[in-house]
Structure formats: structure tokens, C-alpha cells
XYZ file of C-alpha atoms in Angstrom:
352
model
C 126.817 80.237 103.251
C 127.823 83.161 105.414
C 127.233 86.903 105.246
C 130.472 88.853 105.629
C 131.383 92.522 105.760
C 133.389 93.297 102.646
C 136.496 94.167 104.721
C 136.515 90.622 106.137
C 136.341 88.917 102.739
C 139.580 87.265 101.611
C 140.975 86.379 98.206
C 139.885 82.990 96.760
C 136.644 82.937 98.733
C 133.668 82.108 96.522
C 130.746 84.503 96.056
C 127.588 82.847 97.351
C 124.895 85.178 95.998
C 124.879 87.121 92.731
C 125.061 90.921 92.746
C 122.808 92.799 90.310
C 123.069 96.158 88.561
C 120.280 98.728 88.579
C 119.113 97.294 85.256
C 118.706 93.806 86.700
C 121.800 92.417 84.988
C 124.306 90.276 86.876
C 127.250 92.389 87.983
C 129.041 89.473 89.632
C 127.640 85.950 89.505
C 127.422 83.513 92.409
C 130.180 80.923 92.224
C 132.954 83.279 91.071
C 136.234 83.052 92.973
C 136.964 86.461 94.465
C 140.290 88.221 94.026
C 141.499 91.633 95.200
C 140.372 93.277 91.953
C 136.787 92.097 92.482
C 136.832 92.904 96.190
C 138.157 96.431 95.666
C 135.667 97.064 92.861
C 132.805 96.045 95.155
C 134.122 98.426 97.815
C 134.241 101.227 95.209
C 130.595 100.496 94.358
C 129.608 100.912 98.005
C 128.972 97.233 98.706
C 129.204 96.709 102.462
C 128.716 92.964 102.731
C 128.392 89.889 100.527
C 127.489 86.236 100.876
C 130.363 83.778 100.520
C 130.323 79.994 100.400
C 131.473 78.020 103.438
C 131.352 74.220 103.783
C 130.710 74.539 107.518
C 127.522 76.475 106.745
C 126.440 74.669 103.585
C 123.101 73.834 105.194
C 122.326 77.563 105.524
C 120.420 78.373 102.351
C 119.786 82.082 101.894
C 118.728 82.022 98.259
C 115.591 80.677 96.596
C 116.776 80.163 92.994
C 113.364 80.679 91.426
C 112.721 83.812 93.458
C 116.198 85.083 92.528
C 115.248 84.756 88.846
C 111.971 86.580 89.430
C 113.734 89.351 91.340
C 116.219 89.815 88.515
C 113.383 90.176 85.998
C 111.484 92.481 88.336
C 114.446 94.840 88.703
C 114.658 95.106 84.920
C 110.944 95.877 84.744
C 110.888 98.463 87.509
C 113.991 100.090 86.042
C 112.134 100.425 82.737
C 109.045 101.820 84.462
C 111.008 104.379 86.488
C 112.969 105.584 83.469
C 109.991 105.774 81.124
C 107.080 106.557 83.417
C 106.064 109.692 81.525
C 105.945 107.749 78.258
C 104.201 104.622 79.553
C 100.557 104.206 78.587
C 98.282 101.905 80.551
C 99.035 98.840 78.451
C 102.808 99.299 78.584
C 102.747 99.908 82.336
C 100.589 96.827 82.897
C 102.992 94.727 80.829
C 106.012 96.062 82.712
C 104.385 95.228 86.030
C 103.616 91.677 84.901
C 106.895 90.338 86.309
C 106.194 92.079 89.621
C 102.834 90.328 89.850
C 104.476 86.998 89.010
C 106.981 87.494 91.824
C 104.220 88.414 94.284
C 102.235 85.315 93.252
C 105.287 83.170 93.926
C 105.770 84.693 97.391
C 102.094 84.131 98.222
C 102.301 80.496 97.136
C 105.680 79.280 98.431
C 107.742 82.228 99.676
C 110.160 81.789 102.594
C 110.846 85.127 104.279
C 114.319 83.998 105.387
C 115.364 83.325 101.781
C 113.811 86.434 100.269
C 115.438 89.560 101.687
C 118.917 91.036 102.081
C 119.820 91.698 98.464
C 123.204 93.317 97.966
C 122.980 97.050 97.311
C 125.512 99.241 95.505
C 125.445 103.032 95.216
C 124.100 102.614 91.678
C 121.287 100.159 92.285
C 120.030 101.408 95.669
C 116.770 102.955 94.399
C 115.642 99.871 92.510
C 116.778 97.306 95.095
C 115.125 99.404 97.824
C 111.843 99.349 95.882
C 112.215 95.593 95.369
C 113.000 94.863 99.031
C 110.136 97.092 100.196
C 107.795 95.197 97.863
C 108.938 91.796 99.141
C 108.731 92.848 102.793
C 105.291 94.390 102.294
C 104.049 91.218 100.604
C 105.103 89.018 103.519
C 103.762 91.519 106.054
C 100.497 91.790 104.133
C 100.071 88.013 104.206
C 100.678 87.955 107.965
C 98.276 90.887 108.381
C 95.537 88.675 106.904
C 95.009 90.723 103.757
C 93.339 88.652 101.049
C 95.265 87.482 97.974
C 94.071 90.242 95.637
C 94.750 92.836 98.289
C 98.291 91.519 98.776
C 98.900 91.830 95.033
C 97.798 95.475 95.058
C 99.895 96.024 98.180
C 102.996 94.648 96.457
C 102.452 96.805 93.363
C 101.981 99.875 95.544
C 105.173 99.036 97.428
C 107.295 98.706 94.321
C 105.926 101.998 92.961
C 105.962 103.873 96.264
C 108.899 106.125 95.337
C 108.060 106.590 91.657
C 107.526 110.312 92.282
C 111.244 110.648 92.987
C 111.861 110.378 89.251
C 110.688 114.026 89.119
C 113.218 115.055 91.799
C 116.694 116.110 90.566
C 119.230 113.355 91.155
C 121.611 115.912 92.653
C 119.050 116.566 95.375
C 118.359 112.874 96.019
C 122.080 112.165 96.416
C 123.063 115.330 98.228
C 125.447 114.798 101.118
C 124.852 116.793 104.255
C 121.850 118.757 105.468
C 119.165 119.862 103.024
C 117.988 123.468 102.917
C 114.342 124.092 103.824
C 113.564 124.605 100.150
C 115.263 121.321 99.179
C 113.527 119.435 101.976
C 110.123 120.762 100.914
C 110.813 119.729 97.321
C 111.759 116.209 98.405
C 108.551 115.916 100.434
C 106.529 116.478 97.261
C 107.480 113.126 95.733
C 104.309 111.325 96.923
C 102.198 113.966 95.134
C 104.372 113.746 92.036
C 103.866 109.992 92.072
C 100.089 110.308 92.314
C 100.045 112.764 89.412
C 101.932 110.237 87.291
C 99.524 107.400 88.039
C 96.069 108.842 88.749
C 94.898 108.932 85.125
C 96.097 105.409 84.429
C 93.027 103.149 84.440
C 95.146 100.032 85.013
C 96.311 101.260 88.443
C 93.833 100.590 91.308
C 93.069 103.342 93.792
C 94.552 101.202 96.599
C 97.922 101.323 94.806
C 97.707 105.077 94.306
C 96.947 105.548 98.016
C 100.175 103.698 98.877
C 102.156 106.054 96.648
C 100.376 109.065 98.138
C 100.356 108.057 101.819
C 103.508 106.006 102.492
C 105.080 108.929 104.400
C 102.013 109.641 106.517
C 102.230 108.737 110.217
C 99.343 107.587 112.419
C 99.909 110.476 114.867
C 99.589 113.058 112.078
C 103.255 114.045 111.880
C 103.804 112.665 108.398
C 103.463 114.216 104.944
C 102.213 115.406 102.509
C 98.824 115.884 104.230
C 99.341 115.115 107.924
C 96.738 112.328 107.915
C 96.028 110.401 111.109
C 94.861 106.937 112.125
C 92.248 105.425 109.845
C 92.591 108.275 107.356
C 95.645 106.322 106.157
C 95.013 103.153 104.180
C 96.141 99.847 105.692
C 98.271 99.187 102.607
C 100.078 102.510 103.059
C 100.670 101.791 106.760
C 102.336 98.493 105.856
C 104.518 100.021 103.154
C 105.443 102.863 105.504
C 106.981 100.420 108.000
C 108.792 98.377 105.333
C 110.082 101.520 103.615
C 111.519 102.933 106.837
C 113.040 99.648 107.981
C 114.798 98.962 104.675
C 115.926 102.574 104.297
C 117.598 102.843 107.702
C 119.192 99.393 107.283
C 121.361 100.685 104.453
C 124.108 103.275 104.141
C 123.189 106.399 102.211
C 125.325 109.292 101.035
C 124.025 111.476 103.890
C 124.108 109.009 106.805
C 125.373 105.645 107.994
C 123.038 102.695 108.297
C 121.525 101.631 111.602
C 122.682 98.407 113.252
C 120.177 95.532 112.745
C 118.982 95.812 116.339
C 118.650 99.611 116.191
C 116.707 99.440 112.913
C 114.338 96.892 114.435
C 113.957 98.875 117.646
C 113.138 101.995 115.618
C 110.048 100.241 114.261
C 108.999 98.850 117.637
C 109.524 102.235 119.306
C 107.252 103.887 116.751
C 104.306 101.630 117.548
C 101.184 103.709 118.114
C 102.853 106.988 117.149
C 104.573 106.744 113.781
C 103.274 103.279 112.944
C 100.060 101.320 113.352
C 100.277 99.282 116.555
C 98.771 96.060 115.196
C 100.903 96.130 112.060
C 104.023 96.563 114.215
C 102.990 93.422 116.129
C 102.634 91.597 112.820
C 106.034 92.961 111.754
C 107.618 91.489 114.887
C 106.087 88.099 114.129
C 107.145 88.183 110.476
C 110.756 89.348 110.319
C 113.898 88.476 112.258
C 116.575 90.964 113.246
C 119.638 89.018 112.163
C 119.712 87.440 108.679
C 120.729 83.850 108.108
C 124.489 83.519 107.690
C 125.444 86.721 109.499
C 128.147 86.670 112.191
C 127.234 87.927 115.665
C 129.056 88.383 118.956
C 127.364 87.081 122.095
C 127.423 88.480 125.620
C 129.517 85.481 126.759
C 132.299 86.476 124.335
C 131.604 83.823 121.729
C 131.054 84.580 118.052
C 128.994 82.548 115.621
C 126.788 82.530 112.559
C 122.996 82.625 112.487
C 121.765 79.311 111.069
C 118.088 79.315 112.043
C 115.361 81.628 113.321
C 112.936 81.148 116.193
C 109.523 82.335 115.028
C 108.113 85.074 117.257
C 111.495 85.733 118.876
C 113.284 87.953 116.346
C 116.374 88.516 118.506
C 116.817 84.891 119.659
C 118.141 82.882 116.682
C 120.189 79.675 116.644
C 123.943 80.352 116.396
C 126.698 78.045 115.078
C 130.104 78.656 116.689
C 133.035 77.864 114.385
C 136.047 79.290 116.246
C 137.491 79.229 119.745
C 136.598 82.521 121.404
C 140.112 83.049 122.813
C 142.481 81.719 120.149
C 140.132 82.267 117.164
C 141.279 78.891 115.832
C 138.747 76.654 114.042
C 137.018 74.097 116.271
C 134.522 71.281 115.892
C 131.548 73.547 115.649
C 128.570 73.485 117.956
C 125.285 75.346 118.185
C 123.671 77.673 120.684
C 119.894 78.150 120.666
C 119.414 81.546 122.275
C 115.778 80.745 123.005
C 116.989 78.094 125.454
C 119.689 80.247 127.102
C 117.966 83.459 128.242
C 121.039 84.870 130.015
C 123.036 85.078 126.739
C 122.195 87.803 124.209
C 123.561 89.169 120.951
C 125.608 92.308 121.569
C 126.780 93.149 118.038
C 127.118 92.088 114.424
C 130.724 91.220 113.581
């Protein structure tokens, strides 16, 4: 399976990974043969890339079928929570979060980070998929930060609810193109407080979860909001969600800016170590996530192009690449592989 920019997808290619709506329903199911109608509709929805099947990369598995089912159910649940938060009592909220807890349990038990991220986002489902991806990233990062099992569960719940306060922000403000006025910016910065006000009287929500909602925009150097907390004034859970929230947010196009390249998004996190982000958690981040997802096409400094087929743990920018085409003629060849960990003078220069 390979990850392709939508403009490079051709008719009759087969969708490799299902695309979901903001309600958790299947918009387009894996296995469907793509035609120009489907491709143009995906472009209209703001889809930038999709997974397509490819026999030459059939050993590259980017989807855990059981986790995909759990994610679909979780999106439905979080959609219900976000839309009905003011009418949810403790029991209803706990029931709605049951699928989230089941997904987190699965990740703790058997999750593979390389088969868990990179869900396809449309303009319509961005908020819910962003919450889902932040939750999944935070769960993996929490595990690698040696948080105990119960703590990881609270961390995951906090991550999926981190932006719940935005339901009290007008959608026109959230989706505004261009620069915000000072008044609009100040209103947007209130969403952590709005979120806390929604949850603080709910006895089923632990204080560690509420702190994530309240503090996920705080920065260790005190330049965050809403309170300008520093260092250990910020909970460890909130520090983890902060990093995952920023990384996922800048990795995706929004109405007011273009997404960062994979390398730039990664470097943003590393550059913020000790200032915006907790230094130790950034180290754990580097040892947990890779820059380039499985199946994505990259161009190398020697002029060759190929697809990421494996990751080297601890070396996020040095994956194993499978070359499928001649670099000069672009004709198909008997493919071969390049392990960038073994060839230090060759680097990735761009995603193709």
C-alpha cells in the first residue's frame, strides 16, 4: 500500500484505507476502484492524500483492522459528546467515552504506532479526526513516557476531550480565513476555560483529565495560555497532549494556513524542547514517532525516489526505502531497497 497525494492518484487505482465522515460513518470504503468522480469529490472535500493498493508494496501494512473498527466507533462517540456536551449527564458521558477507553486498552495491549496514525482528514471531519489522532499519539507517547496503565487511560481521555471547549466558540470564528482580530483571538484562547466549565462538575471525569483540557495550551516557559503556567505547574499529561496537539495540527492544512512538511513539523517539536515543550517528553517523542509514514513517497539526495517500507527505531528520519522506478526514465524497474541508516551520506530531501 502506498500513500499518494490526491493529484497523483489515477483512475482505476484501488483505495487502500477507508475514509470516514465526522460522524464516524464510511464515506468511501477501502477496496473501491477510484474514478474521476470519486477523485474530484475527495479534492472538493479537502482530502490531500489517500492510501492506494499496490502489489509492489503489498507487504506494507498501514492499517490494523481491529483498531480501524475501534477508531470508527470512537469517532461516532466523540461526535455525539461534542454535539451534546451541555445535555450529557455523568452516566451518558461515561457511556459515550466507553469506546474511547476500549480503543486505549487495545493500544496499550497490542498497538503498533506505525499502523495507528495518519487518518485521512476532510474539511468536515477535521475536528473529530484531530481529537482522535491526538488521543492515539498521546496514548503511545504516554506509554513510552512510563506512565502507568490507569494514567495512560486518563491521558487518552483528556486528549480526546482537549478541545471540547471549542464547541462554545462560533464555527465562523473557528473556520475564519485570514488574521484574527485581537478580540477574536482572545475569544479563541478561552476554549480551555470553557472546556473546564463543561466538565468540572461531572463526577465521572478525573481531575487529571480536566487538567489536560485546561492546560494543553500552556508552555513550560510560561508563554502559553490561559494562565501562563510554567514548568511543573503544568501536569505531565497536559505536557504530552500539548506536543501531540501541536504536531497533528501543523501537519494538516487548515483554512487559514498550509500544513508543514513532515520534516518541518517534526523539527518544530524538537526546536521547542525546553522552551515550549518539556525536554524529556520531547526525547520520548523522538523515540516514539517517525517523520515519514509507511507507504509515503520520498525523494532522496542522490536523486532517487522511493516508498517508505520500514522504520528504524530511534532514527525518525532514517527509514528503509523501496525504489520502484528508474530515477532518470521513471520507468518501472525490479525494485530494490535502501536502508538510510546504513548510508549516512544519503538523506531525504522532500516528500513527493
